[in-house]
Short mmCIF file of C-alpha atoms in Angstrom, two decimals:
data_model
loop_
_atom_site.label_atom_id
_atom_site.label_comp_id
_atom_site.label_asym_id
_atom_site.label_seq_id
_atom_site.Cartn_x
_atom_site.Cartn_y
_atom_site.Cartn_z
CA MET A 1 10.22 42.08 175.78
CA GLU A 2 10.70 43.36 172.22
CA VAL A 3 12.38 40.90 169.86
CA ILE A 4 14.05 42.09 166.65
CA ASP A 5 14.14 39.65 163.72
CA SER A 6 17.33 39.35 161.68
CA ASP A 7 18.13 36.46 159.36
CA ILE A 8 21.92 36.54 159.81
CA VAL A 9 23.71 38.05 162.78
CA ILE A 10 27.49 38.39 162.86
CA VAL A 11 29.11 39.12 166.22
CA GLY A 12 32.16 41.37 165.95
CA ALA A 13 33.07 44.14 163.50
CA GLY A 14 36.70 43.19 163.07
CA ILE A 15 38.25 41.99 159.82
CA SER A 16 36.41 38.68 159.87
CA GLY A 17 33.00 40.09 160.76
CA LEU A 18 33.05 42.96 158.26
CA ALA A 19 34.46 40.78 155.46
CA THR A 20 31.81 38.10 156.05
CA SER A 21 29.03 40.67 156.02
CA LEU A 22 30.40 42.24 152.83
CA ALA A 23 30.77 38.85 151.15
CA LEU A 24 27.14 38.09 151.95
CA HIS A 25 26.11 41.53 150.69
CA ARG A 26 27.88 40.86 147.37
CA LEU A 27 25.69 37.75 147.07
CA GLY A 28 22.54 39.73 147.84
CA VAL A 29 22.19 38.38 151.38
CA LYS A 30 21.50 40.79 154.23
CA SER A 31 23.18 40.57 157.63
CA VAL A 32 23.60 42.55 160.83
CA VAL A 33 27.00 43.03 162.49
CA LEU A 34 27.03 43.54 166.25
CA GLU A 35 29.97 45.53 167.59
CA ALA A 36 30.46 46.01 171.34
CA SER A 37 32.46 49.25 171.02
CA ASP A 38 31.07 52.55 169.76
CA GLN A 39 33.31 52.61 166.68
CA LEU A 40 35.52 50.40 164.51
CA ARG A 41 38.28 48.67 166.47
CA THR A 42 41.78 49.50 165.23
CA THR A 43 44.02 47.67 167.73
CA GLY A 44 47.15 46.42 166.02
CA PHE A 45 47.94 49.38 163.71
CA ALA A 46 48.80 47.26 160.66
CA LEU A 47 48.97 43.73 159.29
CA THR A 48 50.69 41.92 156.45
CA ILE A 49 48.42 40.95 153.58
CA TRP A 50 49.79 38.10 151.47
CA GLY A 51 48.71 36.72 148.10
CA ASN A 52 45.93 34.51 149.47
CA ALA A 53 44.29 37.48 151.19
CA TRP A 54 44.55 39.63 148.05
CA ARG A 55 42.58 36.96 146.20
CA ALA A 56 39.91 37.20 148.90
CA LEU A 57 39.93 41.01 148.71
CA ASP A 58 39.59 40.76 144.94
CA ALA A 59 36.51 38.59 145.47
CA LEU A 60 35.13 41.16 147.94
CA GLY A 61 35.69 43.98 145.46
CA VAL A 62 37.82 46.25 147.68
CA SER A 63 41.35 45.37 146.59
CA GLU A 64 42.21 48.10 144.09
CA ALA A 65 41.76 51.04 146.46
CA LEU A 66 43.87 49.26 149.08
CA ARG A 67 46.64 48.56 146.56
CA GLN A 68 46.80 52.23 145.65
CA GLN A 69 47.31 53.24 149.29
CA HIS A 70 50.02 50.73 150.25
CA MET A 71 53.49 49.80 149.00
CA GLN A 72 54.13 46.40 147.49
CA LEU A 73 57.05 44.59 149.13
CA PHE A 74 59.40 42.80 146.77
CA GLU A 75 61.97 41.16 149.02
CA LEU A 76 62.25 39.48 152.42
CA GLN A 77 65.60 39.83 154.16
CA ALA A 78 66.28 37.76 157.28
CA THR A 79 69.20 38.51 159.59
CA SER A 80 70.53 36.65 162.61
CA LEU A 81 71.51 39.13 165.31
CA THR A 82 73.37 36.31 167.03
CA SER A 83 75.80 35.79 164.17
CA GLY A 84 75.33 39.19 162.52
CA LYS A 85 74.83 37.54 159.12
CA ASN A 86 72.03 37.65 156.60
CA THR A 87 70.49 34.19 156.68
CA ALA A 88 67.96 34.54 153.86
CA GLU A 89 67.05 36.85 151.01
CA LYS A 90 63.88 35.91 149.19
CA PRO A 91 62.03 37.65 146.36
CA LEU A 92 58.40 38.15 147.35
CA LYS A 93 56.96 38.24 143.86
CA ALA A 94 57.49 34.57 143.12
CA THR A 95 54.86 32.65 141.21
CA GLY A 96 53.26 29.75 143.05
CA LYS A 97 50.56 27.19 142.34
CA HIS A 98 47.87 29.87 142.55
CA GLY A 99 49.64 32.64 140.70
CA GLU A 100 52.01 35.49 141.46
CA GLN A 101 52.59 36.53 145.05
CA GLU A 102 51.67 39.98 146.32
CA ILE A 103 52.64 41.28 149.75
CA ARG A 104 51.75 44.64 151.26
CA CYS A 105 51.55 45.87 154.84
CA LEU A 106 48.10 47.41 155.31
CA LYS A 107 47.01 49.93 157.88
CA ARG A 108 44.34 48.14 159.86
CA THR A 109 42.12 51.23 160.02
CA VAL A 110 42.23 51.64 156.25
CA LEU A 111 41.29 47.99 155.72
CA LEU A 112 38.38 48.09 158.19
CA GLU A 113 37.07 51.34 156.74
CA ALA A 114 37.30 49.95 153.21
CA LEU A 115 35.19 46.94 154.22
CA ALA A 116 32.70 48.97 156.25
CA ARG A 117 32.25 51.60 153.55
CA GLU A 118 30.88 49.00 151.13
CA LEU A 119 28.19 47.77 153.53
CA PRO A 120 24.63 49.12 153.42
CA GLN A 121 23.94 51.83 155.96
CA GLY A 122 22.80 50.40 159.29
CA THR A 123 24.47 47.02 158.81
CA ILE A 124 26.84 47.63 161.74
CA ARG A 125 25.16 48.11 165.12
CA TYR A 126 27.67 49.77 167.43
CA SER A 127 27.51 49.62 171.26
CA SER A 128 25.81 46.23 170.88
CA LYS A 129 27.51 43.73 173.16
CA LEU A 130 26.33 40.13 173.10
CA VAL A 131 25.89 38.83 176.66
CA HIS A 132 24.51 35.36 175.93
CA PHE A 133 22.26 33.52 173.52
CA GLU A 134 19.88 30.58 173.59
CA GLY A 135 17.96 28.35 171.25
CA SER A 136 14.35 28.97 170.29
CA GLY A 137 13.19 26.35 167.81
CA ASN A 138 15.21 26.79 164.63
CA TYR A 139 16.40 30.24 165.74
CA LYS A 140 18.82 31.73 168.23
CA LEU A 141 17.79 34.46 170.64
CA LEU A 142 20.65 36.89 171.22
CA HIS A 143 20.56 38.93 174.43
CA LEU A 144 22.50 42.19 174.29
CA ALA A 145 23.84 44.22 177.20
CA ASP A 146 21.33 47.02 176.58
CA GLY A 147 18.39 44.63 176.92
CA THR A 148 17.78 44.20 173.20
CA VAL A 149 16.91 40.69 172.00
CA ILE A 150 17.58 39.64 168.41
CA LYS A 151 16.08 36.55 166.82
CA ALA A 152 18.48 35.09 164.25
CA LYS A 153 18.28 32.29 161.69
CA ILE A 154 22.08 32.14 161.50
CA LEU A 155 24.63 33.23 164.10
CA VAL A 156 28.25 33.76 163.08
CA GLY A 157 30.81 34.37 165.81
CA CYS A 158 33.61 36.68 164.68
CA ASP A 159 34.19 37.80 168.25
CA GLY A 160 37.89 37.11 168.64
CA VAL A 161 40.04 34.90 170.84
CA ASN A 162 37.65 35.21 173.80
CA SER A 163 34.63 34.32 171.68
CA ILE A 164 31.32 33.68 173.42
CA VAL A 165 30.14 31.81 170.35
CA ALA A 166 33.22 29.56 170.23
CA LYS A 167 32.71 28.71 173.90
CA TRP A 168 29.09 27.73 173.19
CA LEU A 169 30.33 25.45 170.39
CA GLY A 170 32.60 23.68 172.88
CA LEU A 171 35.88 25.05 171.54
CA GLY A 172 38.58 25.44 174.16
CA LYS A 173 39.90 28.75 175.35
CA ALA A 174 42.82 30.01 173.27
CA ALA A 175 46.02 28.76 174.89
CA TYR A 176 48.91 31.02 175.90
CA THR A 177 52.09 30.24 173.97
CA GLY A 178 54.48 31.60 176.59
CA ARG A 179 55.36 34.49 174.28
CA SER A 180 54.16 38.05 173.82
CA THR A 181 54.41 40.56 171.02
CA MET A 182 55.03 44.27 170.87
CA ARG A 183 53.77 46.29 167.95
CA GLY A 184 54.59 49.81 166.90
CA PHE A 185 53.66 52.22 164.16
CA VAL A 186 55.39 55.40 163.05
CA SER A 187 54.19 58.09 160.66
CA TYR A 188 56.57 60.51 158.97
CA GLU A 189 55.84 64.03 157.80
CA HIS A 190 57.83 63.38 154.65
CA LYS A 191 58.76 60.21 152.76
CA HIS A 192 60.76 57.77 154.90
CA GLY A 193 62.84 56.47 151.99
CA TYR A 194 62.78 52.80 152.99
CA GLU A 195 63.11 50.15 150.32
CA HIS A 196 60.20 47.91 149.40
CA LYS A 197 61.42 45.19 151.77
CA PHE A 198 60.27 43.09 154.70
CA TRP A 199 63.15 43.03 157.20
CA GLN A 200 63.18 40.17 159.73
CA TYR A 201 65.60 39.80 162.63
CA PHE A 202 66.21 36.83 164.91
CA GLY A 203 68.01 36.85 168.22
CA GLU A 204 68.19 34.93 171.45
CA GLY A 205 64.56 34.48 172.44
CA PHE A 206 63.03 37.08 170.11
CA ARG A 207 61.98 37.77 166.54
CA ALA A 208 61.36 41.18 165.00
CA GLY A 209 60.14 42.59 161.74
CA ILE A 210 59.97 46.00 160.08
CA LEU A 211 57.72 46.73 157.09
CA PRO A 212 56.85 49.99 155.32
CA CYS A 213 53.11 50.45 154.77
CA ASP A 214 53.28 53.37 152.41
CA GLU A 215 55.73 56.16 151.62
CA LYS A 216 55.16 57.86 154.99
CA SER A 217 54.48 55.09 157.52
CA VAL A 218 56.26 52.04 158.90
CA TYR A 219 55.02 49.14 161.03
CA TRP A 220 57.24 47.02 163.29
CA PHE A 221 56.81 44.14 165.72
CA LEU A 222 58.86 42.12 168.17
CA THR A 223 57.86 38.77 169.71
CA TYR A 224 59.58 37.79 172.94
CA SER A 225 59.38 35.51 175.96
CA PRO A 226 58.39 37.46 179.08
CA SER A 227 60.75 37.27 182.06
CA THR A 228 61.39 39.03 185.34
CA GLN A 229 63.21 41.68 183.30
CA THR A 230 60.06 42.47 181.31
CA ALA A 231 57.54 42.19 184.19
CA GLY A 232 55.05 45.06 184.01
CA MET A 233 56.61 46.37 180.82
CA GLU A 234 53.39 45.97 178.81
CA HIS A 235 51.91 48.90 180.76
CA ASP A 236 54.88 51.22 180.16
CA PRO A 237 55.35 52.27 176.49
CA SER A 238 58.69 53.96 177.20
CA ARG A 239 60.07 50.72 178.69
CA MET A 240 58.76 48.73 175.74
CA LYS A 241 60.42 51.07 173.29
CA GLN A 242 63.70 50.90 175.14
CA TYR A 243 63.52 47.11 175.26
CA VAL A 244 63.01 46.88 171.49
CA LYS A 245 65.87 49.32 170.86
CA SER A 246 68.18 47.23 173.04
CA LYS A 247 67.30 44.07 171.12
CA LEU A 248 67.76 45.73 167.73
CA GLN A 249 70.75 47.94 168.52
CA ASN A 250 72.94 46.13 165.99
CA ILE A 251 70.70 46.53 162.95
CA ASP A 252 71.26 49.13 160.25
CA GLU A 253 70.86 52.59 161.79
CA ASN A 254 68.52 53.72 159.01
CA ILE A 255 66.16 50.84 159.84
CA GLN A 256 66.62 51.38 163.57
CA ALA A 257 65.30 54.92 163.09
CA ALA A 258 61.79 53.50 162.68
CA ILE A 259 61.90 52.32 166.31
CA HIS A 260 63.46 55.55 167.54
CA ASN A 261 60.79 57.70 165.86
CA THR A 262 57.83 55.71 167.21
CA SER A 263 55.74 57.69 169.70
CA SER A 264 54.62 56.11 172.97
CA ASP A 265 50.94 56.15 172.02
CA THR A 266 51.56 53.88 169.03
CA ILE A 267 53.20 51.01 170.96
CA PHE A 268 51.38 48.18 172.69
CA SER A 269 52.04 44.65 173.87
CA SER A 270 49.82 41.58 174.08
CA PRO A 271 50.23 37.86 174.85
CA LEU A 272 50.29 35.43 171.93
CA ARG A 273 47.56 32.82 171.97
CA TYR A 274 46.62 29.97 169.68
CA ARG A 275 44.18 27.10 169.34
CA HIS A 276 45.55 23.67 170.13
CA PRO A 277 45.86 22.00 166.69
CA TRP A 278 44.08 18.80 167.75
CA GLU A 279 40.89 20.78 168.38
CA PHE A 280 40.39 21.08 164.62
CA PHE A 281 39.65 17.36 164.57
CA THR A 282 38.10 16.78 167.99
CA ARG A 283 35.70 19.75 167.97
CA SER A 284 33.54 21.38 165.31
CA ILE A 285 33.35 25.05 164.40
CA SER A 286 29.68 24.73 163.48
CA LYS A 287 26.62 23.31 165.19
CA GLY A 288 23.15 23.69 163.73
CA ASN A 289 22.77 27.33 162.69
CA VAL A 290 25.86 28.59 164.56
CA CYS A 291 29.49 28.84 163.44
CA VAL A 292 32.66 30.85 164.01
CA ALA A 293 35.24 32.52 161.76
CA GLY A 294 38.45 34.51 162.10
CA ASP A 295 40.22 34.51 165.46
CA ALA A 296 37.22 32.88 167.11
CA PHE A 297 37.92 29.90 164.84
CA HIS A 298 41.71 29.80 164.41
CA PRO A 299 43.62 32.05 166.82
CA MET A 300 47.27 31.71 165.83
CA THR A 301 50.66 33.27 166.43
CA PRO A 302 51.78 35.90 163.89
CA ASP A 303 54.83 33.92 162.77
CA VAL A 304 53.56 33.26 159.24
CA GLY A 305 51.52 36.47 159.01
CA GLN A 306 48.27 34.65 158.28
CA GLY A 307 45.80 35.59 161.04
CA GLY A 308 44.03 38.37 159.16
CA CYS A 309 44.61 36.70 155.80
CA ALA A 310 42.89 33.49 156.92
CA ALA A 311 39.99 35.55 158.28
CA LEU A 312 39.44 37.02 154.81
CA GLU A 313 39.50 33.52 153.33
CA ASP A 314 36.92 32.40 155.92
CA ALA A 315 34.60 35.23 154.88
CA VAL A 316 34.52 34.26 151.22
CA VAL A 317 34.08 30.54 151.86
CA LEU A 318 31.43 31.05 154.57
CA ALA A 319 29.38 33.51 152.49
CA ARG A 320 29.51 31.15 149.54
CA CYS A 321 28.26 28.23 151.67
CA ILE A 322 25.48 30.32 153.24
CA GLY A 323 24.48 31.78 149.89
CA ARG A 324 24.14 28.35 148.34
CA ALA A 325 22.19 27.04 151.31
CA LEU A 326 19.68 29.90 151.13
CA SER A 327 19.26 29.69 147.35
CA GLU A 328 18.64 25.95 147.12
CA THR A 329 15.25 24.31 147.39
CA GLY A 330 13.83 20.88 148.11
CA VAL A 331 14.87 20.70 151.77
CA GLU A 332 13.62 22.69 154.74
CA GLU A 333 15.57 25.93 155.16
CA HIS A 334 16.91 25.18 158.62
CA LYS A 335 18.30 21.87 157.34
CA ARG A 336 19.94 23.62 154.38
CA ILE A 337 21.50 26.16 156.73
CA GLU A 338 22.88 23.42 158.97
CA MET A 339 24.35 21.58 155.97
CA GLY A 340 25.79 24.80 154.57
CA LEU A 341 27.60 25.67 157.78
CA ALA A 342 28.82 22.08 158.12
CA LYS A 343 30.23 22.31 154.58
CA TYR A 344 32.05 25.52 155.53
CA ALA A 345 33.47 23.85 158.64
CA LYS A 346 34.66 20.85 156.66
CA GLU A 347 36.22 23.01 153.94
CA ARG A 348 38.11 25.21 156.40
CA ARG A 349 39.19 22.60 158.98
CA TRP A 350 42.39 21.41 157.31
CA ARG A 351 43.42 24.91 156.26
CA GLY A 352 42.98 26.18 159.82
CA PHE A 353 44.93 23.26 161.24
CA GLN A 354 47.83 23.77 158.82
CA LEU A 355 48.16 27.49 159.49
CA VAL A 356 47.90 27.28 163.28
CA LEU A 357 50.39 24.42 163.52
CA THR A 358 52.84 25.95 161.02
CA ALA A 359 52.75 29.32 162.76
CA TYR A 360 53.37 27.77 166.16
CA LEU A 361 56.28 25.63 164.97
CA VAL A 362 57.88 28.46 162.97
CA GLY A 363 57.65 30.73 166.00
CA TRP A 364 59.15 28.09 168.27
CA ILE A 365 62.10 27.59 165.92
CA GLN A 366 62.65 31.27 165.22
CA VAL A 367 62.92 32.33 168.86
CA GLY A 368 64.54 29.12 170.13
CA ASN A 369 67.42 29.89 172.47
CA TRP A 370 69.15 26.50 172.54
CA LYS A 371 72.55 26.29 170.90
CA VAL A 372 71.51 23.46 168.58
CA THR A 373 68.35 25.33 167.55
CA ARG A 374 70.29 28.53 166.86
CA PHE A 375 72.90 26.66 164.83
CA PHE A 376 70.42 24.90 162.55
CA ARG A 377 68.21 27.99 162.26
CA ASP A 378 71.06 30.27 161.22
CA LYS A 379 72.87 27.75 159.02
CA PHE A 380 70.11 25.73 157.39
CA LEU A 381 66.55 26.64 158.40
CA SER A 382 66.22 30.37 157.78
CA SER A 383 65.83 30.01 154.03
CA HIS A 384 63.30 27.20 154.53
CA LEU A 385 61.35 29.26 157.09
CA ALA A 386 61.16 32.12 154.59
CA ASP A 387 59.81 29.65 152.01
CA LEU A 388 57.11 28.63 154.50
CA LEU A 389 55.78 32.19 154.52
CA LEU A 390 55.30 32.01 150.77
CA LYS A 391 53.93 28.47 150.88
CA SER A 392 51.37 29.36 153.54
CA SER A 393 50.04 32.16 151.33
CA ASP A 394 49.91 30.08 148.13
CA PHE A 395 46.19 29.42 148.48
CA ASP A 396 43.02 30.47 146.68
CA CYS A 397 39.70 30.63 148.57
CA GLY A 398 37.80 30.90 145.28
CA LYS A 399 35.24 33.33 143.91
CA LEU A 400 32.02 34.61 145.41
CA SER A 401 29.41 32.58 143.60
CA VAL A 402 26.51 30.34 144.59
CA LEU A 403 26.67 28.34 141.32
#
């Protein structure tokens, strides 16, 4: 059996995995990224990148090109489709504790390619699915589906909500929230003419949003509670599109056009999962020379738009902790690695807890169908919920430095 040596192995070439590898590369630390598919994964079409994530992208050195390709959004407008009234209008360029806000909706493919392009050739190993791993002294032996075995000093699980690495660490399976989300993406031949806004809509049992990515593309989403009416809908794009149109039939017709113009091959639905908040204090995201980041660490609902943003934060903090551990002296390397990953886990625990819990509660309030919930949401809470989006993103993960 041939065994390949690799100091740091990252499982998963999604946002978290690529960003962590790039952060390490910026610090002069080599890594290998294992990706089960034969190319970059682009499920999801787009994602909202808030101020905290731009600070991480600045640290990674890929922000400027992404800014040039995507529109900045300057206002959030929330509307209750129950009452038909605007319930909140918030400027999105407010200055917080960590500086001025910046919100853009990024094409997921563009973000992944920007991260991958900066990595040394050969860093990403495609068609490399991790089957299981085991300890071997101070190393981990990773067994891949094709029979390859990799010996790693450090193993980082960025393998999503069904993470093999998270399971090994004793983290529970991501729990189903009872809600699902539909996502759609539409590209125009010419400029769509939409304002630089983030439109949000709330109705009985659903929440929707529409965001322009650039001058010729628009991303939209709708979260809902599955019922007998929606059974099997996730496998039928035409039904999904019709369902969204029925829910948003009372919005401005110019905005509604984004749904109408979406093709069936750019619509998909998936269940919303999250980590039970108490796990952040009863379990650890690191053990010895193994840790997790991104969705493997903090799967959350999209209600504060922080899933991908938090993954970028994880990458900077984790690389910084690993870089410091590898550069220090005086203690055996495997002990320094263990302490470095433990420091990362401690630093990220409270942040992960806050985001997961906030997202879950915001989602529960926003789609609540009880009369009392609707009344307080429409009359008093909408403005506060909009503020929570800004508050959640008012965070700075710091610079990439081992000093």
